[in-house]
């Protein structure tokens, strides 16, 4: 039974260091990794793992469990995510923070969002679809089983990435409305199926919560997965609207707190506050490279508040104007962000195209993180190109050797 006297009173004040440690613990980055739960355990712990098209070191959904578990096999990661046996899917892909992998138990939680898309013109995509195209998709799925866009005739009408075919527009709208589901990707391409064939019956038959009930659940889950956060942090986790979230906060069970240095009020997970009161969280910090789409740092204002790092993805910035590189990955070590690296694989060599170190103490952790990452993706050497500050280049190369 919880000893309520050990939990700080509402409106307790936390230091920025305490907020940072709570965030790391909630995201599974303090303490020995729980390898029993594996990748599935990481997904359930985080609630959502974001997908992204960019693959440099590896794809973002692979980098997230790697950051927490270490060099878990990449094939094992894919198998853990995409369990697509009939009526037995353990995950599905849907619009949460962005396109995310979600535990299948959350299918009812997002019924309100599927209804939103159903009630919006063109499924909310801004592209018209036709009944004929939707009927073609459903008929193909019923007759032939799970399909990719190539099975419907292809994703595009022309070479332009945005020029979707009618069947592509239709199937993406139907994915948003829940008429089809994605429980698998093959070679990065979605595999579409019928919910009644892919999802467990218990999930399909579960009562659908109201919009308000879903919002309360998602806000409470965001609080547990962030440890402590402003209403903006909590709403952003599952892309809720702040004005809709604000009047629901008292129903979440989260505790109002203030964090020194934060300009806005915050809410904390009561279990996290209890952990603080008991002297925790304790355990070894991970030294690792983070995907920019990792849920620890995917909200950039929060990232700056907690870690003091201003980070922007520069993949779509002209090369000459990039400061840290195409896909700069922050270095987490000792519970802090100490720098970043823009990696690239060239054969069996991991090339650190640009390394930015915020402190001299970052040299050894960066070397350790690069070596571990290289081994994980099958590289047997690490090459360093640019280093900032330039005076750290020799020390980093020496540490790597």
Short mmCIF file of C-alpha atoms in Angstrom, two decimals:
data_model
loop_
_atom_site.label_atom_id
_atom_site.label_comp_id
_atom_site.label_asym_id
_atom_site.label_seq_id
_atom_site.Cartn_x
_atom_site.Cartn_y
_atom_site.Cartn_z
CA UNK A 1 0.00 0.00 0.00
CA UNK A 2 1.34 3.47 -0.89
CA UNK A 3 2.40 5.61 2.05
CA UNK A 4 0.77 8.90 1.05
CA UNK A 5 2.79 10.80 3.64
CA UNK A 6 5.92 10.19 1.55
CA UNK A 7 4.46 11.96 -1.48
CA UNK A 8 5.20 15.70 -1.66
CA UNK A 9 2.10 17.87 -1.26
CA UNK A 10 0.40 19.38 -4.31
CA UNK A 11 2.27 22.39 -5.69
CA UNK A 12 5.56 20.97 -4.44
CA UNK A 13 8.59 22.63 -5.95
CA UNK A 14 11.11 20.56 -7.87
CA UNK A 15 14.58 21.56 -8.91
CA UNK A 16 15.53 21.40 -12.57
CA UNK A 17 17.86 18.52 -11.70
CA UNK A 18 15.00 16.58 -10.12
CA UNK A 19 12.81 17.21 -13.15
CA UNK A 20 15.58 15.98 -15.42
CA UNK A 21 16.08 12.78 -13.41
CA UNK A 22 12.35 12.08 -13.34
CA UNK A 23 12.21 12.52 -17.11
CA UNK A 24 15.09 10.12 -17.67
CA UNK A 25 13.64 7.52 -15.32
CA UNK A 26 10.18 7.73 -16.87
CA UNK A 27 11.73 7.18 -20.30
CA UNK A 28 13.72 4.12 -19.22
CA UNK A 29 17.16 5.74 -19.40
CA UNK A 30 18.22 5.37 -15.78
CA UNK A 31 19.05 1.99 -14.30
CA UNK A 32 19.87 -1.39 -15.77
CA UNK A 33 17.71 -2.11 -18.83
CA UNK A 34 14.91 -4.61 -18.34
CA UNK A 35 15.89 -7.12 -20.99
CA UNK A 36 13.12 -9.51 -19.94
CA UNK A 37 10.53 -7.23 -21.48
CA UNK A 38 12.76 -6.53 -24.46
CA UNK A 39 11.59 -4.29 -27.28
CA UNK A 40 7.92 -4.93 -26.48
CA UNK A 41 8.58 -3.78 -22.93
CA UNK A 42 10.16 -0.57 -24.22
CA UNK A 43 7.14 0.10 -26.43
CA UNK A 44 4.69 -0.44 -23.57
CA UNK A 45 6.83 1.69 -21.28
CA UNK A 46 6.87 4.60 -23.73
CA UNK A 47 3.36 4.11 -25.07
CA UNK A 48 4.35 5.14 -28.59
CA UNK A 49 7.44 4.88 -30.79
CA UNK A 50 7.63 7.37 -33.63
CA UNK A 51 8.33 6.28 -37.20
CA UNK A 52 10.32 8.36 -39.66
CA UNK A 53 11.58 7.86 -43.19
CA UNK A 54 15.18 8.98 -42.55
CA UNK A 55 17.66 6.14 -42.11
CA UNK A 56 21.27 7.09 -41.46
CA UNK A 57 22.64 5.03 -38.61
CA UNK A 58 19.32 3.15 -38.52
CA UNK A 59 15.66 4.11 -38.61
CA UNK A 60 14.29 6.02 -35.67
CA UNK A 61 12.03 3.22 -34.42
CA UNK A 62 15.13 1.00 -34.18
CA UNK A 63 17.18 3.65 -32.40
CA UNK A 64 14.63 4.05 -29.60
CA UNK A 65 14.95 0.52 -28.12
CA UNK A 66 18.68 0.54 -28.90
CA UNK A 67 19.11 3.63 -26.71
CA UNK A 68 17.50 1.80 -23.80
CA UNK A 69 18.55 -1.83 -24.26
CA UNK A 70 21.90 -1.54 -25.98
CA UNK A 71 22.86 -3.59 -29.02
CA UNK A 72 19.66 -5.61 -29.35
CA UNK A 73 19.44 -7.34 -32.72
CA UNK A 74 17.82 -5.21 -35.41
CA UNK A 75 15.88 -8.17 -36.76
CA UNK A 76 14.56 -8.84 -33.25
CA UNK A 77 13.38 -5.23 -33.09
CA UNK A 78 11.34 -5.60 -36.27
CA UNK A 79 9.85 -8.90 -35.12
CA UNK A 80 8.85 -7.39 -31.80
CA UNK A 81 7.07 -4.50 -33.48
CA UNK A 82 5.34 -6.29 -36.33
CA UNK A 83 3.43 -9.29 -35.02
CA UNK A 84 0.92 -9.82 -37.81
CA UNK A 85 -0.55 -13.26 -37.26
CA UNK A 86 -4.29 -13.42 -37.91
CA UNK A 87 -6.31 -11.97 -35.03
CA UNK A 88 -3.12 -11.75 -33.00
CA UNK A 89 -1.43 -8.41 -33.70
CA UNK A 90 0.31 -6.98 -30.66
CA UNK A 91 0.87 -3.55 -32.21
CA UNK A 92 -0.63 -1.26 -34.82
CA UNK A 93 0.48 1.91 -36.56
CA UNK A 94 -1.51 5.08 -36.11
CA UNK A 95 -1.36 8.85 -35.75
CA UNK A 96 -0.39 9.48 -32.11
CA UNK A 97 2.48 11.95 -31.60
CA UNK A 98 3.04 11.47 -35.33
CA UNK A 99 2.97 8.20 -37.25
CA UNK A 100 3.74 5.83 -34.39
CA UNK A 101 3.83 2.18 -33.42
CA UNK A 102 1.35 1.66 -30.58
CA UNK A 103 0.46 -1.29 -28.33
CA UNK A 104 -2.66 -2.93 -29.72
CA UNK A 105 -4.49 -2.33 -26.42
CA UNK A 106 -4.68 1.35 -27.39
CA UNK A 107 -6.93 0.68 -30.40
CA UNK A 108 -10.10 1.65 -28.46
CA UNK A 109 -8.41 4.74 -27.01
CA UNK A 110 -8.02 6.25 -30.47
CA UNK A 111 -11.61 5.60 -31.57
CA UNK A 112 -12.36 9.31 -31.09
CA UNK A 113 -9.52 10.25 -33.45
CA UNK A 114 -10.69 7.79 -36.08
CA UNK A 115 -14.16 9.34 -35.79
CA UNK A 116 -12.63 12.80 -36.25
CA UNK A 117 -11.07 11.75 -39.54
CA UNK A 118 -14.30 10.07 -40.60
CA UNK A 119 -16.24 13.28 -40.03
CA UNK A 120 -13.79 15.55 -41.83
CA UNK A 121 -13.96 16.26 -45.54
CA UNK A 122 -11.71 13.90 -47.53
CA UNK A 123 -10.69 12.13 -44.35
CA UNK A 124 -8.74 15.19 -43.28
CA UNK A 125 -6.09 14.67 -45.95
CA UNK A 126 -7.09 17.52 -48.23
CA UNK A 127 -7.21 15.07 -51.14
CA UNK A 128 -10.45 13.84 -52.60
CA UNK A 129 -11.12 10.13 -52.75
CA UNK A 130 -13.90 8.14 -54.39
CA UNK A 131 -16.24 5.38 -53.31
CA UNK A 132 -14.93 3.29 -56.18
CA UNK A 133 -11.33 3.57 -54.99
CA UNK A 134 -12.30 2.67 -51.43
CA UNK A 135 -14.36 -0.29 -52.65
CA UNK A 136 -11.37 -1.49 -54.69
CA UNK A 137 -9.16 -1.40 -51.59
CA UNK A 138 -11.67 -3.24 -49.39
CA UNK A 139 -12.41 -5.82 -52.08
CA UNK A 140 -8.72 -6.52 -52.63
CA UNK A 141 -8.12 -6.96 -48.91
CA UNK A 142 -11.11 -9.26 -48.50
CA UNK A 143 -10.18 -11.42 -51.48
CA UNK A 144 -6.40 -11.52 -51.26
CA UNK A 145 -5.46 -10.78 -47.65
CA UNK A 146 -2.94 -8.15 -46.45
CA UNK A 147 -1.74 -5.85 -49.26
CA UNK A 148 0.76 -3.09 -49.93
CA UNK A 149 0.08 -0.07 -52.16
CA UNK A 150 1.78 -1.86 -55.05
CA UNK A 151 -0.99 -4.47 -54.87
CA UNK A 152 -3.56 -1.72 -55.40
CA UNK A 153 -1.77 -0.43 -58.49
CA UNK A 154 0.97 1.72 -56.98
CA UNK A 155 1.35 4.71 -54.69
CA UNK A 156 1.87 7.49 -57.26
CA UNK A 157 0.42 8.72 -60.53
CA UNK A 158 3.78 10.25 -61.50
CA UNK A 159 7.38 10.39 -60.28
CA UNK A 160 6.55 13.23 -57.86
CA UNK A 161 6.41 11.99 -54.26
CA UNK A 162 3.25 13.99 -53.52
CA UNK A 163 1.29 12.88 -56.59
CA UNK A 164 -0.59 10.01 -54.96
CA UNK A 165 -2.70 7.58 -56.93
CA UNK A 166 -6.44 7.28 -56.20
CA UNK A 167 -5.92 3.97 -54.41
CA UNK A 168 -3.12 5.44 -52.26
CA UNK A 169 -5.31 8.38 -51.24
CA UNK A 170 -8.15 5.99 -50.47
CA UNK A 171 -6.14 3.53 -48.39
CA UNK A 172 -4.45 6.30 -46.36
CA UNK A 173 -7.82 7.90 -45.63
CA UNK A 174 -9.18 4.50 -44.59
CA UNK A 175 -6.15 3.95 -42.36
CA UNK A 176 -6.97 7.22 -40.59
CA UNK A 177 -10.64 6.32 -40.21
CA UNK A 178 -9.93 2.77 -39.06
CA UNK A 179 -11.55 0.98 -41.99
CA UNK A 180 -8.15 -0.59 -42.61
CA UNK A 181 -5.24 -1.11 -40.25
CA UNK A 182 -1.47 -1.41 -40.52
CA UNK A 183 0.10 -4.00 -38.23
CA UNK A 184 3.22 -4.64 -40.31
CA UNK A 185 5.79 -2.91 -42.50
CA UNK A 186 7.89 -4.69 -45.10
CA UNK A 187 10.97 -2.89 -46.33
CA UNK A 188 9.51 0.30 -44.84
CA UNK A 189 6.28 -0.08 -46.82
CA UNK A 190 2.99 -0.33 -44.97
CA UNK A 191 1.06 -3.58 -45.18
CA UNK A 192 -2.69 -2.93 -44.92
CA UNK A 193 -5.26 -5.33 -43.56
CA UNK A 194 -8.84 -5.44 -42.33
CA UNK A 195 -9.16 -4.73 -38.59
CA UNK A 196 -11.48 -7.71 -38.09
CA UNK A 197 -8.80 -10.02 -39.48
CA UNK A 198 -5.68 -8.47 -37.99
CA UNK A 199 -6.69 -7.30 -34.51
CA UNK A 200 -7.55 -9.47 -31.49
CA UNK A 201 -11.28 -9.93 -30.93
CA UNK A 202 -10.96 -8.67 -27.36
CA UNK A 203 -9.59 -5.38 -28.66
CA UNK A 204 -12.28 -5.02 -31.32
CA UNK A 205 -15.03 -5.83 -28.82
CA UNK A 206 -13.70 -3.54 -26.08
CA UNK A 207 -15.95 -0.59 -25.19
CA UNK A 208 -14.86 2.61 -26.91
CA UNK A 209 -14.25 5.44 -24.45
CA UNK A 210 -15.69 8.86 -25.08
CA UNK A 211 -13.50 11.62 -26.45
CA UNK A 212 -13.13 13.08 -22.95
CA UNK A 213 -12.32 9.71 -21.40
CA UNK A 214 -9.67 9.09 -24.06
CA UNK A 215 -8.13 12.50 -23.46
CA UNK A 216 -7.95 11.92 -19.71
CA UNK A 217 -6.33 8.52 -20.28
CA UNK A 218 -3.79 9.90 -22.75
CA UNK A 219 -2.88 12.85 -20.52
CA UNK A 220 -2.40 10.53 -17.53
CA UNK A 221 -0.25 8.19 -19.63
CA UNK A 222 1.80 11.11 -20.89
CA UNK A 223 2.41 12.14 -17.27
CA UNK A 224 3.71 8.69 -16.41
CA UNK A 225 5.93 8.62 -19.49
CA UNK A 226 7.35 12.10 -18.93
CA UNK A 227 7.62 12.02 -15.13
CA UNK A 228 6.87 15.72 -14.97
CA UNK A 229 5.73 18.18 -17.61
CA UNK A 230 3.84 21.34 -18.43
CA UNK A 231 0.39 21.05 -19.94
CA UNK A 232 2.04 21.70 -23.31
CA UNK A 233 4.41 18.77 -22.75
CA UNK A 234 1.58 16.46 -21.71
CA UNK A 235 -0.74 17.43 -24.56
CA UNK A 236 2.04 17.18 -27.15
CA UNK A 237 2.85 13.55 -26.29
CA UNK A 238 -0.26 12.36 -28.11
CA UNK A 239 -0.96 15.59 -30.03
CA UNK A 240 -3.92 16.80 -27.99
CA UNK A 241 -5.05 20.42 -28.02
CA UNK A 242 -4.09 22.41 -24.94
CA UNK A 243 -7.48 24.18 -24.55
CA UNK A 244 -9.19 20.77 -24.54
CA UNK A 245 -6.65 19.27 -22.14
CA UNK A 246 -6.62 22.05 -19.54
CA UNK A 247 -10.07 21.45 -17.96
CA UNK A 248 -9.37 17.70 -17.73
CA UNK A 249 -6.19 17.86 -15.65
CA UNK A 250 -7.92 17.30 -12.31
CA UNK A 251 -9.23 13.96 -13.61
CA UNK A 252 -5.80 12.61 -14.57
CA UNK A 253 -4.48 11.90 -11.08
CA UNK A 254 -1.36 13.93 -11.84
CA UNK A 255 -0.08 16.27 -9.11
CA UNK A 256 0.38 20.02 -9.70
CA UNK A 257 4.00 21.09 -9.11
CA UNK A 258 6.33 23.93 -9.94
CA UNK A 259 9.79 23.44 -11.40
CA UNK A 260 12.41 26.07 -10.69
CA UNK A 261 13.38 27.84 -13.89
CA UNK A 262 10.20 26.84 -15.73
CA UNK A 263 7.91 29.73 -16.60
CA UNK A 264 4.75 27.58 -16.65
CA UNK A 265 3.05 25.33 -14.06
CA UNK A 266 3.65 21.61 -14.32
CA UNK A 267 2.11 18.29 -13.32
CA UNK A 268 3.96 15.23 -12.07
CA UNK A 269 3.25 11.53 -11.88
CA UNK A 270 2.54 10.78 -8.17
CA UNK A 271 4.61 7.58 -8.38
CA UNK A 272 7.54 9.66 -9.63
CA UNK A 273 7.16 12.06 -6.70
CA UNK A 274 7.08 9.13 -4.31
CA UNK A 275 10.29 7.87 -5.90
CA UNK A 276 11.91 11.26 -5.34
CA UNK A 277 10.79 11.32 -1.72
CA UNK A 278 12.47 7.95 -1.23
CA UNK A 279 15.78 9.30 -2.56
CA UNK A 280 15.49 8.03 -6.12
CA UNK A 281 15.61 7.47 -8.95
CA UNK A 282 18.80 5.43 -8.69
CA UNK A 283 20.82 3.48 -11.20
CA UNK A 284 23.36 3.80 -13.96
CA UNK A 285 22.76 6.31 -16.72
CA UNK A 286 22.86 5.10 -20.30
CA UNK A 287 25.60 6.46 -22.56
CA UNK A 288 24.07 6.43 -26.02
CA UNK A 289 23.18 8.32 -29.17
CA UNK A 290 19.55 9.44 -29.41
CA UNK A 291 17.30 9.68 -32.41
CA UNK A 292 16.01 13.25 -32.79
CA UNK A 293 12.56 11.60 -32.78
CA UNK A 294 13.11 9.84 -29.45
CA UNK A 295 10.24 10.61 -27.06
CA UNK A 296 12.75 11.88 -24.49
CA UNK A 297 13.48 14.86 -26.73
CA UNK A 298 10.86 14.99 -29.50
CA UNK A 299 9.33 18.16 -28.01
CA UNK A 300 12.08 20.74 -28.58
CA UNK A 301 10.99 23.35 -26.03
CA UNK A 302 10.93 20.69 -23.33
CA UNK A 303 14.31 19.40 -24.49
CA UNK A 304 15.78 22.89 -24.03
CA UNK A 305 14.14 23.34 -20.61
CA UNK A 306 15.37 20.00 -19.27
CA UNK A 307 18.74 19.61 -20.95
CA UNK A 308 19.68 23.13 -22.03
CA UNK A 309 20.21 22.03 -25.62
CA UNK A 310 18.66 23.81 -28.58
CA UNK A 311 18.28 21.25 -31.35
CA UNK A 312 16.82 21.42 -34.81
CA UNK A 313 16.69 18.72 -37.49
CA UNK A 314 18.73 20.03 -40.41
CA UNK A 315 17.90 17.35 -42.98
CA UNK A 316 15.86 19.87 -44.97
CA UNK A 317 18.31 22.74 -44.46
CA UNK A 318 20.68 23.48 -47.38
CA UNK A 319 23.99 21.74 -46.68
CA UNK A 320 25.95 25.02 -46.57
CA UNK A 321 23.72 26.33 -43.78
CA UNK A 322 23.81 23.27 -41.53
CA UNK A 323 25.38 23.77 -38.13
CA UNK A 324 25.44 20.24 -36.71
CA UNK A 325 24.71 18.08 -39.76
CA UNK A 326 22.03 16.31 -41.77
CA UNK A 327 20.78 14.00 -38.98
CA UNK A 328 22.61 15.09 -35.86
CA UNK A 329 22.04 12.67 -32.97
CA UNK A 330 22.38 14.05 -29.42
CA UNK A 331 24.82 12.28 -27.09
CA UNK A 332 23.28 11.26 -23.76
CA UNK A 333 25.79 10.50 -21.00
CA UNK A 334 25.60 10.85 -17.24
CA UNK A 335 22.00 11.94 -17.57
CA UNK A 336 22.91 14.99 -19.66
CA UNK A 337 23.18 15.90 -23.32
CA UNK A 338 26.87 16.57 -23.93
CA UNK A 339 27.05 17.02 -27.70
CA UNK A 340 25.88 15.52 -30.97
CA UNK A 341 27.13 13.70 -34.01
CA UNK A 342 26.00 13.46 -37.63
CA UNK A 343 26.71 9.80 -38.57
CA UNK A 344 26.85 7.97 -41.87
CA UNK A 345 27.62 4.38 -42.78
CA UNK A 346 30.10 3.77 -45.58
CA UNK A 347 30.58 0.04 -46.06
CA UNK A 348 31.93 -1.35 -42.79
CA UNK A 349 32.92 2.08 -41.48
CA UNK A 350 30.79 4.37 -39.33
CA UNK A 351 31.72 7.89 -40.36
CA UNK A 352 31.18 10.67 -37.83
CA UNK A 353 30.82 13.44 -40.39
CA UNK A 354 30.47 16.21 -37.85
CA UNK A 355 30.96 15.92 -34.11
CA UNK A 356 29.93 18.80 -31.84
CA UNK A 357 31.09 18.54 -28.24
CA UNK A 358 29.70 20.87 -25.58
CA UNK A 359 32.40 20.08 -23.02
CA UNK A 360 35.81 18.42 -22.84
CA UNK A 361 34.21 15.76 -20.64
CA UNK A 362 32.19 14.62 -23.66
CA UNK A 363 35.19 13.14 -25.51
CA UNK A 364 35.23 9.74 -23.80
CA UNK A 365 31.42 9.23 -23.78
CA UNK A 366 31.25 10.19 -27.47
CA UNK A 367 33.96 7.66 -28.30
CA UNK A 368 32.15 4.97 -26.31
CA UNK A 369 28.82 5.76 -27.95
CA UNK A 370 30.30 5.73 -31.46
CA UNK A 371 32.05 2.40 -30.88
CA UNK A 372 28.89 0.76 -29.54
CA UNK A 373 26.75 2.16 -32.37
CA UNK A 374 29.26 0.98 -34.97
CA UNK A 375 29.20 -2.56 -33.64
CA UNK A 376 25.41 -2.55 -33.49
CA UNK A 377 25.02 -1.71 -37.19
CA UNK A 378 27.76 -4.10 -38.31
CA UNK A 379 30.65 -1.66 -38.77
CA UNK A 380 34.15 -2.56 -37.62
CA UNK A 381 35.72 0.91 -37.79
CA UNK A 382 34.88 4.50 -36.88
CA UNK A 383 36.21 7.46 -38.88
CA UNK A 384 35.94 11.03 -37.65
CA UNK A 385 35.78 13.98 -40.02
CA UNK A 386 34.91 17.41 -38.57
CA UNK A 387 35.05 18.05 -34.82
CA UNK A 388 33.94 21.14 -32.95
CA UNK A 389 35.77 22.53 -31.10
CA UNK A 390 38.69 21.66 -33.34
CA UNK A 391 40.99 21.23 -30.36
CA UNK A 392 39.03 18.14 -29.28
CA UNK A 393 39.62 16.25 -32.54
CA UNK A 394 42.94 14.65 -31.52
CA UNK A 395 41.55 13.59 -28.14
CA UNK A 396 38.46 12.01 -29.74
CA UNK A 397 40.49 10.10 -32.33
CA UNK A 398 42.84 8.91 -29.60
CA UNK A 399 39.89 7.76 -27.46
CA UNK A 400 38.48 5.84 -30.42
CA UNK A 401 41.77 4.12 -31.09
#
